[in-house]
Short mmCIF file of C-alpha atoms and ligand atoms in Angstrom, two decimals:
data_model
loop_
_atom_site.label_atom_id
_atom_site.label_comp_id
_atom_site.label_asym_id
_atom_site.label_seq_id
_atom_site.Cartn_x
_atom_site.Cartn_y
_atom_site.Cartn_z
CA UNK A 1 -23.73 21.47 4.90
CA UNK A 2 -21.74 18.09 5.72
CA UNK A 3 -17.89 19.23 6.52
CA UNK A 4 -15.43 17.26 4.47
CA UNK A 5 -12.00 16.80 5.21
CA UNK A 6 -9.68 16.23 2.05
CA UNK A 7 -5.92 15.81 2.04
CA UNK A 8 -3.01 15.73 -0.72
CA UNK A 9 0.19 14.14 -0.54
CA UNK A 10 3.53 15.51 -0.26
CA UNK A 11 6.36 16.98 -2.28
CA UNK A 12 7.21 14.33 -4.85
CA UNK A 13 10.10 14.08 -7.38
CA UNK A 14 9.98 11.71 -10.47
CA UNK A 15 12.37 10.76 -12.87
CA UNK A 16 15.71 8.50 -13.29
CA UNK A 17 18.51 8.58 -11.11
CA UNK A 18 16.27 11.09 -8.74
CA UNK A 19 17.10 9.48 -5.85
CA UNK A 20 20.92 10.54 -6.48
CA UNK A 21 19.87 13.51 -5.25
CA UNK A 22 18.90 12.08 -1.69
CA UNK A 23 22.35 12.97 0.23
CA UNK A 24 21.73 16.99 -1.11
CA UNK A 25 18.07 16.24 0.30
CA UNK A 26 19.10 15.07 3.96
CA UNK A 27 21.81 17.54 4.20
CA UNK A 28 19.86 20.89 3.58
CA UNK A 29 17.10 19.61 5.40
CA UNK A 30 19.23 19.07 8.34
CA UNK A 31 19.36 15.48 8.63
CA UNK A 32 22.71 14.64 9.21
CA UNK A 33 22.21 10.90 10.70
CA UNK A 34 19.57 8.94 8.87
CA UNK A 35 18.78 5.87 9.34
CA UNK A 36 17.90 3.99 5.95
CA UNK A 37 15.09 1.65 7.24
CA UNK A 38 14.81 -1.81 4.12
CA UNK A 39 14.71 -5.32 3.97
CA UNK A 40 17.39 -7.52 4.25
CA UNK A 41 17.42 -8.81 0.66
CA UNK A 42 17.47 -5.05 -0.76
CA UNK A 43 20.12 -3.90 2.07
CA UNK A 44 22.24 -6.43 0.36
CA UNK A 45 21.93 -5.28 -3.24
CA UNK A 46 24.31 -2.75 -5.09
CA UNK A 47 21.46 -0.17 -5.00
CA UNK A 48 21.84 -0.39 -1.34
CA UNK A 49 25.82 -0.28 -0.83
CA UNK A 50 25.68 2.51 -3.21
CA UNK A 51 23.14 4.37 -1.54
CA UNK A 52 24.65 3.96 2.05
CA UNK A 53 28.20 5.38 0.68
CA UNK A 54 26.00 9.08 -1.01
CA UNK A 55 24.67 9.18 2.75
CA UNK A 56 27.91 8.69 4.79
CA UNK A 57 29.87 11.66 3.13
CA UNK A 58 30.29 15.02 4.08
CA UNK A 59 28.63 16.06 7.43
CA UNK A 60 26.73 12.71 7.11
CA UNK A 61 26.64 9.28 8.58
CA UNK A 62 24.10 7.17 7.44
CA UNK A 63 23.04 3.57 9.04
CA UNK A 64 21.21 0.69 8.23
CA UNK A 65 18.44 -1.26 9.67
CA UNK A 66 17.12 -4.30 7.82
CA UNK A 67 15.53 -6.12 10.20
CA UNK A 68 11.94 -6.51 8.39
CA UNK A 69 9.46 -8.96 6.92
CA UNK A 70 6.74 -8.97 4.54
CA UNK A 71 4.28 -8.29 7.06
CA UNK A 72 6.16 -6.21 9.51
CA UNK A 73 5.67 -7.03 13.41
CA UNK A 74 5.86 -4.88 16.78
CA UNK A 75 8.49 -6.14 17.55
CA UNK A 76 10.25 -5.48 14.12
CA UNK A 77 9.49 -1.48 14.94
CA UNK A 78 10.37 -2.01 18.20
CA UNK A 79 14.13 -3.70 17.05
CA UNK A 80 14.12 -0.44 14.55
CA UNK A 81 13.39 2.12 17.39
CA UNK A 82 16.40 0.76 19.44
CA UNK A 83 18.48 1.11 16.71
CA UNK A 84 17.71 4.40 15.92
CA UNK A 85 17.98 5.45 19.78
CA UNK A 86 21.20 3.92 20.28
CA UNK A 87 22.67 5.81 17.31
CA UNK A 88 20.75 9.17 17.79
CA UNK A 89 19.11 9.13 14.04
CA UNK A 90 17.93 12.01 13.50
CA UNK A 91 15.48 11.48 10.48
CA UNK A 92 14.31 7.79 8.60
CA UNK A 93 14.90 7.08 4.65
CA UNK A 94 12.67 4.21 4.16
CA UNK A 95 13.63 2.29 0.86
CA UNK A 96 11.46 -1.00 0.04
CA UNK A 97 8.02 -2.05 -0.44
CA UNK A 98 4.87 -1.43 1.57
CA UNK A 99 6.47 -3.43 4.20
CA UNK A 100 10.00 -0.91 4.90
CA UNK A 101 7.65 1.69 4.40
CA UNK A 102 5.22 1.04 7.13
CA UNK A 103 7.76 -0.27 9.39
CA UNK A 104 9.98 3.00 8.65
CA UNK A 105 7.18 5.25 9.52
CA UNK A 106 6.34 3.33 12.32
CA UNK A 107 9.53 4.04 13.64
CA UNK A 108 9.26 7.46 12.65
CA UNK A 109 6.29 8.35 14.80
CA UNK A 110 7.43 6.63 17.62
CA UNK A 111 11.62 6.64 18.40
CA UNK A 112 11.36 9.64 20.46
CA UNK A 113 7.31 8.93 22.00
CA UNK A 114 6.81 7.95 25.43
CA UNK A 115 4.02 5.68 24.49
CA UNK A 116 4.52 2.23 23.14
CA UNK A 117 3.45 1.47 18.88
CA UNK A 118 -0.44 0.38 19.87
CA UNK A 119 -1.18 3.36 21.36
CA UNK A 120 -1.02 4.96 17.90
CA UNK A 121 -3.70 2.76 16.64
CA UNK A 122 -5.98 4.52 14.01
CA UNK A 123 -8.74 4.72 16.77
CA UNK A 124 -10.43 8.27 17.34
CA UNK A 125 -8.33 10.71 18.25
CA UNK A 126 -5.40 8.39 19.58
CA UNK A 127 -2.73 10.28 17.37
CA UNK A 128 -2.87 13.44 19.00
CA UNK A 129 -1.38 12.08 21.96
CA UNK A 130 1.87 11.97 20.02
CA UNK A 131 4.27 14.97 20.71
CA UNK A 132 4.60 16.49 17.36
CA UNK A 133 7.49 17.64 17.42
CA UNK A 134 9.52 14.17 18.53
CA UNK A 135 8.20 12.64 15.36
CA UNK A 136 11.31 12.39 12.69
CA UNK A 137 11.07 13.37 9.04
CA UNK A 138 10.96 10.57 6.87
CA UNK A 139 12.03 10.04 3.19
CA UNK A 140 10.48 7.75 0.69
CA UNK A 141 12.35 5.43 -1.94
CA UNK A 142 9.85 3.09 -3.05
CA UNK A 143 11.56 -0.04 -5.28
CA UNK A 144 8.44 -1.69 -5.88
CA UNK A 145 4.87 0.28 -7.26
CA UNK A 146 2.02 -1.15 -5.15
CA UNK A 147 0.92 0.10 -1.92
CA UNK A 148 1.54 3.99 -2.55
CA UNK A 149 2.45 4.00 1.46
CA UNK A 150 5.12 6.77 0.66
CA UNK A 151 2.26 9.33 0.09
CA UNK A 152 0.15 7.42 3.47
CA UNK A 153 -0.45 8.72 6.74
CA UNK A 154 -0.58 5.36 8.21
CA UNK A 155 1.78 2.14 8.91
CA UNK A 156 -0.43 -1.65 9.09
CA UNK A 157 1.65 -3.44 11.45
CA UNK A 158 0.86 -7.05 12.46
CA UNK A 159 0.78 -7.62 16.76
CA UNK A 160 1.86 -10.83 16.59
CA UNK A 161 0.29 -11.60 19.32
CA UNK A 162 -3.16 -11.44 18.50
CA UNK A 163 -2.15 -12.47 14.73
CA UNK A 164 -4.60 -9.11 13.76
CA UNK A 165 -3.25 -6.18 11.51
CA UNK A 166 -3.45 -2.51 13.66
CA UNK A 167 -3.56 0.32 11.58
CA UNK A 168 -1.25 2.75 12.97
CA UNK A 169 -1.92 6.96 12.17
CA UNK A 170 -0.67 10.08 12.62
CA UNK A 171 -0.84 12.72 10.03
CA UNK A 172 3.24 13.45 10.31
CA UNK A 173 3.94 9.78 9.16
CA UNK A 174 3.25 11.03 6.25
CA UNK A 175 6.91 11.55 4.21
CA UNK A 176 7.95 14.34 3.71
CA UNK A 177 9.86 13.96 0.53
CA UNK A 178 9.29 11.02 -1.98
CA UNK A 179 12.03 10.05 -4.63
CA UNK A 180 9.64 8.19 -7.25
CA UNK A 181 13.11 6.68 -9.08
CA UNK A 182 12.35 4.00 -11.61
CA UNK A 183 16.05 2.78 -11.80
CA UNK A 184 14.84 1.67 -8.20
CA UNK A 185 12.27 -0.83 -9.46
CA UNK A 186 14.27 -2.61 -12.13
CA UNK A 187 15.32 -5.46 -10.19
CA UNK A 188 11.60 -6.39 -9.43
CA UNK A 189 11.04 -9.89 -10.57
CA UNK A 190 7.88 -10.61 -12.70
CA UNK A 191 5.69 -12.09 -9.82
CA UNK A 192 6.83 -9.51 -7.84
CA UNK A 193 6.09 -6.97 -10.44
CA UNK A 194 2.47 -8.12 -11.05
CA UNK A 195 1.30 -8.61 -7.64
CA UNK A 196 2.70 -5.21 -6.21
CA UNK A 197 0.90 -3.53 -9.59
CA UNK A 198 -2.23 -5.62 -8.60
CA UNK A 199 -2.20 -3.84 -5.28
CA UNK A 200 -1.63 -0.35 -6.90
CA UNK A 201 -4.87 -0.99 -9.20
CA UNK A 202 -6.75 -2.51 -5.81
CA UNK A 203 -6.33 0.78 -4.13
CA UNK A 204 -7.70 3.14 -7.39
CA UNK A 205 -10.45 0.46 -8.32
CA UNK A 206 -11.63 0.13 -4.42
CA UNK A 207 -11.32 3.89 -3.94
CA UNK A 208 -13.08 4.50 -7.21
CA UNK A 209 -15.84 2.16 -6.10
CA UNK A 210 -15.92 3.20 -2.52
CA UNK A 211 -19.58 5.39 -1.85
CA UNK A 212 -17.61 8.49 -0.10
CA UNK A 213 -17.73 11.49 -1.21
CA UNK A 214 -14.31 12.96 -2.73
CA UNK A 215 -14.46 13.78 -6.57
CA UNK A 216 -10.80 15.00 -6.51
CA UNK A 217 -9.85 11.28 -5.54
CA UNK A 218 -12.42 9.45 -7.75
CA UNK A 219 -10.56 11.41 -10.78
CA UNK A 220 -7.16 10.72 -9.37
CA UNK A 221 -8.56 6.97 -9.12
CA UNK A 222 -10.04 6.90 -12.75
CA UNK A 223 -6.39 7.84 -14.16
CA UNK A 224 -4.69 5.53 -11.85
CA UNK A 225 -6.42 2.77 -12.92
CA UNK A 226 -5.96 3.86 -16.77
CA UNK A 227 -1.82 3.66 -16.19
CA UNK A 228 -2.25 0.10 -14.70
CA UNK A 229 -4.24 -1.09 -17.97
CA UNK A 230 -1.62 0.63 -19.71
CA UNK A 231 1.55 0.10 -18.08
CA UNK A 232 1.18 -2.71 -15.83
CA UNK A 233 1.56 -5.36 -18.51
CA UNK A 234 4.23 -3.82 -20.25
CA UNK A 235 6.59 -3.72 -16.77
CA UNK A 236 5.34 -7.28 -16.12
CA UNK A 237 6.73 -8.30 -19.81
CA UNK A 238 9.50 -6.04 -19.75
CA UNK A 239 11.12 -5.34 -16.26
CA UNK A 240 13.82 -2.84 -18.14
CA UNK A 241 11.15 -0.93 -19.55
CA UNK A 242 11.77 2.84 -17.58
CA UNK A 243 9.01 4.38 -18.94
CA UNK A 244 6.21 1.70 -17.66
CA UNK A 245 8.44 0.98 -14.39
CA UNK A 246 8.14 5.19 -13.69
CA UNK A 247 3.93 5.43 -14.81
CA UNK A 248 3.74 2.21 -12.17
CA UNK A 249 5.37 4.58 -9.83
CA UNK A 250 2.80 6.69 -10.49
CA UNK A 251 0.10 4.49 -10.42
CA UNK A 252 1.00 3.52 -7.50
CA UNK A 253 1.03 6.99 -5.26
CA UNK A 254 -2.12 7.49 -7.25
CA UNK A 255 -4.17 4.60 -5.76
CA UNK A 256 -2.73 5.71 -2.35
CA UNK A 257 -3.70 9.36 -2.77
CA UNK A 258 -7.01 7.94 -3.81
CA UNK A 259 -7.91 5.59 -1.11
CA UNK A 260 -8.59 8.59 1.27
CA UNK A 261 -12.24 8.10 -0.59
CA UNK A 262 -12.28 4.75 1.04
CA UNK A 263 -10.81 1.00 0.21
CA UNK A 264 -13.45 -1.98 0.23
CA UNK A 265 -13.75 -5.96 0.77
CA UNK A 266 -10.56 -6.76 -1.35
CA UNK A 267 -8.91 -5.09 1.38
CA UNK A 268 -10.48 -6.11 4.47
CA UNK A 269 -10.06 -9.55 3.03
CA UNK A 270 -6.56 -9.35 2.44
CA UNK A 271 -5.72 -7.88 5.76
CA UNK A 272 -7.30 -10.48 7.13
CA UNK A 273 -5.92 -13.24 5.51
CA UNK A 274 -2.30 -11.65 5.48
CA UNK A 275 -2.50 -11.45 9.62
CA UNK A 276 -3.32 -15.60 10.01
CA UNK A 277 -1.76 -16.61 7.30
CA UNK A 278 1.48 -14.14 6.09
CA UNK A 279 0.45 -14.27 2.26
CA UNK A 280 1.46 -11.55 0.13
CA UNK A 281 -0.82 -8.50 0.65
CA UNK A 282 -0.73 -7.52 -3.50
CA UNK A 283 -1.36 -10.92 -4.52
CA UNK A 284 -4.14 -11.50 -1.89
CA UNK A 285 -5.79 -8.23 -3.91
CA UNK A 286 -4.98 -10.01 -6.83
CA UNK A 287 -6.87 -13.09 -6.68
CA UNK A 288 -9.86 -11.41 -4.56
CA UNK A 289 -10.58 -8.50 -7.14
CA UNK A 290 -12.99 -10.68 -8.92
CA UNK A 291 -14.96 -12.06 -6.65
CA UNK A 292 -15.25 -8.91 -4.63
CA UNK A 293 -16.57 -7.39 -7.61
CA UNK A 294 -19.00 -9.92 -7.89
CA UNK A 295 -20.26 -9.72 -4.60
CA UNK A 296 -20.74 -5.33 -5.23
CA UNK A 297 -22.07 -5.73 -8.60
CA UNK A 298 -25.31 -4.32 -7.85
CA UNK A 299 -23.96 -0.88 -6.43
CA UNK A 300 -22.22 -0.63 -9.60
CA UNK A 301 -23.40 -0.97 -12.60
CA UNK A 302 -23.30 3.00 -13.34
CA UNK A 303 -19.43 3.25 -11.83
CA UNK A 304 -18.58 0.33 -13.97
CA UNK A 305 -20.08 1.96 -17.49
CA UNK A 306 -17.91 5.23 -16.55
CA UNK A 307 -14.87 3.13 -15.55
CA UNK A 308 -15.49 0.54 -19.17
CA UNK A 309 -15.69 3.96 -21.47
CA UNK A 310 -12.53 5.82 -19.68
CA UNK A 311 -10.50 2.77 -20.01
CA UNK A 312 -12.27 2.36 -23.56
CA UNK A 313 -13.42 -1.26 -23.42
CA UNK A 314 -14.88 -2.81 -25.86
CA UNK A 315 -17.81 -3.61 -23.44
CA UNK A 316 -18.02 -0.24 -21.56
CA UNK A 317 -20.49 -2.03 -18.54
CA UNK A 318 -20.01 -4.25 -15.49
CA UNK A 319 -19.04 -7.15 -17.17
CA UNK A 320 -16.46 -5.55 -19.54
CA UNK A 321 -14.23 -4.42 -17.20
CA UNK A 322 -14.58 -7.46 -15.03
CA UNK A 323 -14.08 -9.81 -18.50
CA UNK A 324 -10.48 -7.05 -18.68
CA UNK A 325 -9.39 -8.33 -15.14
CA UNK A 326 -10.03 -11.51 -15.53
CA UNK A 327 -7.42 -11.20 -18.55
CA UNK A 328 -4.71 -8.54 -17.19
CA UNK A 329 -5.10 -11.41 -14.18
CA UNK A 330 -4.02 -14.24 -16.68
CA UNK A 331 -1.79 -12.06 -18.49
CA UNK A 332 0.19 -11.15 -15.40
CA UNK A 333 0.10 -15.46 -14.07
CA UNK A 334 -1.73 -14.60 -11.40
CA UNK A 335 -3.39 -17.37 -9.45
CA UNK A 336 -7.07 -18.02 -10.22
CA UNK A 337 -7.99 -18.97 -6.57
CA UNK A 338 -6.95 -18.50 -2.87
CA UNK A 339 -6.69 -22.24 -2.93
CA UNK A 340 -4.03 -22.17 -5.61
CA UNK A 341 -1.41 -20.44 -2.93
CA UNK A 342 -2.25 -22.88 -0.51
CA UNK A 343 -5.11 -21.68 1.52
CA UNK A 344 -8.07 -23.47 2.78
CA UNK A 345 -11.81 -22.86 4.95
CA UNK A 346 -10.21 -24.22 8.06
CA UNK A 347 -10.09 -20.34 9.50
CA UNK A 348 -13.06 -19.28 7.13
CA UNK A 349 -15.83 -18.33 9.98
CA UNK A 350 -13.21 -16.51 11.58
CA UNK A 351 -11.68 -14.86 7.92
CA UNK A 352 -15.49 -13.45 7.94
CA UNK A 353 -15.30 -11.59 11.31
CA UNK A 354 -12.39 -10.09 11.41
CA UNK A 355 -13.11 -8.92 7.64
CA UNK A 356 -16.19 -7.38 8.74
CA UNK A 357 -14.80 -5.62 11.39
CA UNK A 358 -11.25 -4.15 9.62
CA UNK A 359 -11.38 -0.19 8.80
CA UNK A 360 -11.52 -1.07 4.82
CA UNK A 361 -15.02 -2.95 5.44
CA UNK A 362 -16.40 0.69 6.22
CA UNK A 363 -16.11 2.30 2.41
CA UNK A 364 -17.26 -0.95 0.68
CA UNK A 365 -19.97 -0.19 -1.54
CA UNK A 366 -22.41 -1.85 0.90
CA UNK A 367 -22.39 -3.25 4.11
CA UNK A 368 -21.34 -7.00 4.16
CA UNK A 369 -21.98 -9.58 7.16
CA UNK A 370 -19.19 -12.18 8.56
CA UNK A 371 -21.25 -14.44 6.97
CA UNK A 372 -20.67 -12.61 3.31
CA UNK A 373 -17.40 -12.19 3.87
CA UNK A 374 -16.97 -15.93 4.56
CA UNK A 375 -18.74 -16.42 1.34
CA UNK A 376 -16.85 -14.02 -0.77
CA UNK A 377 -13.64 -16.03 0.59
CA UNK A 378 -15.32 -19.33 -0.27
CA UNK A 379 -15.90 -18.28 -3.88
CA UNK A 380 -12.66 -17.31 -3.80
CA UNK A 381 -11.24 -20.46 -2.72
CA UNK A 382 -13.27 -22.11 -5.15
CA UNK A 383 -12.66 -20.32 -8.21
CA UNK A 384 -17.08 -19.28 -8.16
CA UNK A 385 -17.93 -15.90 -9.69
CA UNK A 386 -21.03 -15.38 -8.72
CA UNK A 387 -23.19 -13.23 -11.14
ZN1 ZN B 1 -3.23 -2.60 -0.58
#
């Protein structure tokens, strides 16, 4: 019989004002100098100030490290693990988006390693030649629900070098607490809003469609994608809205637990675009879904009936729930096209290789070439669905 190798994520709290109980967390946990890894636009925020004075009282003493990007770099990690050298952190809170969260991790896994970032690289067994215990704990505060990396094993970091996304893995980057806090959220702007929720739905719809084997996930995936049709618009319209800003939340550690079954094209598409070109990962998702579809509808036509009657669409088949993303699409203003954010064919033969060669490109429902990949992106461009 074929061994399979499942995981589930970690301890996870929900509800408002959780994350007030952070400081409690660190200190009976025995983290007594964290460093709260963000971005500079959050670390200047009243969530932040107010979270920074919880951690520096009592036995603790807190720090901040905001040096991060959309996108983040090597070097951003490598900024973060002097940091938290110099002041002898001994644990990470990572509050942000995907991009804090990877980076925090990052920093997590490697601080205390003798080998540089890249040698972590999700390649065979490259993570065991971490020392586990030099890793430090990390806690999640996500303020945005999208990429679900609190629950993740892995950090994508960009060498900006070779302008290429790394995947970077070890099973302890995986946090050990998560805070799922809606009060976190509510300053999300609308765009904002619908592109991270885009990426949220990406990860349950790719992991749904995905051929691996994993039942537990393909359920998980099912009901994630079921709180985006829900819950997704309602944030979007209604930022203040706790109870759609908390089943986003949810959503969103959903499609990460999920994508264990596998992500697809939208993904290796957007990674590759979001390495030469520094879009936003969610909205890259976002405009791809579509045409991605289109270029899988073959392998699944049965997946799509089950998906069209659990989400009860009118039109329970293929083109039903493609006709419903179309219109959550519109609904949330996102672009139609790649070309509407600015992007052209000038990169497109080389879009097509590095798309077919990133680790999502492996649990796509079938195997597509460069040159479908540069075709997918062309359609994309374009505005073609191609049925
Ligand atoms: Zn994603």
């Amino acid at each position: 019989m074929t061994i399979l190798h499942w995981h589930y994520p970690t301890e996870i709290m929900v509800g408002e004002g959780i994350s007030q109980q952070l400081p409690d967390y660190c200190l009976s946990n025995g983290i007594q100098r964290p460093l709260i890894v963000t971005d500079p636009y959050l670390a200047q925020t009243a969530t932040l100030t107010s979270l920074l004075q919880h951690c520096q009282r009592d036995e603790l003493s807190a720090a901040i490290f905001s040096d991060i990007s959309g996108n983040p770099t090597g070097r951003q990690v490598e900024l973060g693990i002097d940091a938290c050298i110099k002041r002898h952190h001994d644990g990470i809170i990572a509050v942000g988006g995907g991009s804090s969260m990877d980076a925090a991790k990052a920093i997590a896994l490697v601080a205390r390693q003798a080998q540089d970032l890249w040698a972590f690289e999700d390649i065979g067994d490259n993570w065991r030649q971490a020392n586990p215990e030099d890793i430090l704990p990390v806690i999640a505060l996500p303020t945005t629900a999208g990429t679900g990396s609190e629950v993740g094993r892995a950090a994508v970091i960009t060498n900006e070098e070779t302008k290429v996304k790394k995947i970077i893995f070890h099973p302890q980057m995986l946090p050990q607490q998560v805070f799922l806090d809606p009060m976190l959220t509510l300053n999300l702007p609308p765009d904002l809003t619908a592109a991270t929720g885009m990426d949220a739905l990406s990860h349950n719809l790719e992991a749904f469609c995905s051929p691996n084997y994993h039942p537990m996930a393909e359920s998980i995936a099912l009901e994630g994608i079921r709180l985006c049709q829900l819950y997704l618009p309602i944030s979007h319209a209604d930022g203040s809205n706790l109870q759609a800003r908390t089943q986003m939340l949810i959503a969103s550690t959903m499609g990460a637990t999920a994508f264990q079954k596998g992500l697809g094209a939208m993904h290796a598409l957007a990674h590759s675009l979001g390495a030469r070109y520094n879009k936003h990962h969610g909205l890259l998702n976002a405009i791809l879904m579509p045409y991605v579809l289109c270029a899988n509808q073959r392998y699944l036509n049965e997946k799509m009936t089950r998906l069209g009657r659990y989400l009860n669409l009118k039109q329970p088949d293929f083109m039903g729930v493609l006709n419903w993303i179309l219109h959550l699409r519109e609904t949330l203003n996102i672009p139609n096209t790649l070309a509407d954010i600015g992007l052209d064919n000038s990169e497109i033969e080389l879009i097509g290789m590095m798309s077919q060669q990133d680790a999502a490109a492996a649990s796509n429902p079938i195997h597509l070439t460069a040159e479908q990949y540069e075709t997918i992106y062309q359609h994309a461009l374009d505005g073609t669905l191609d049925l």
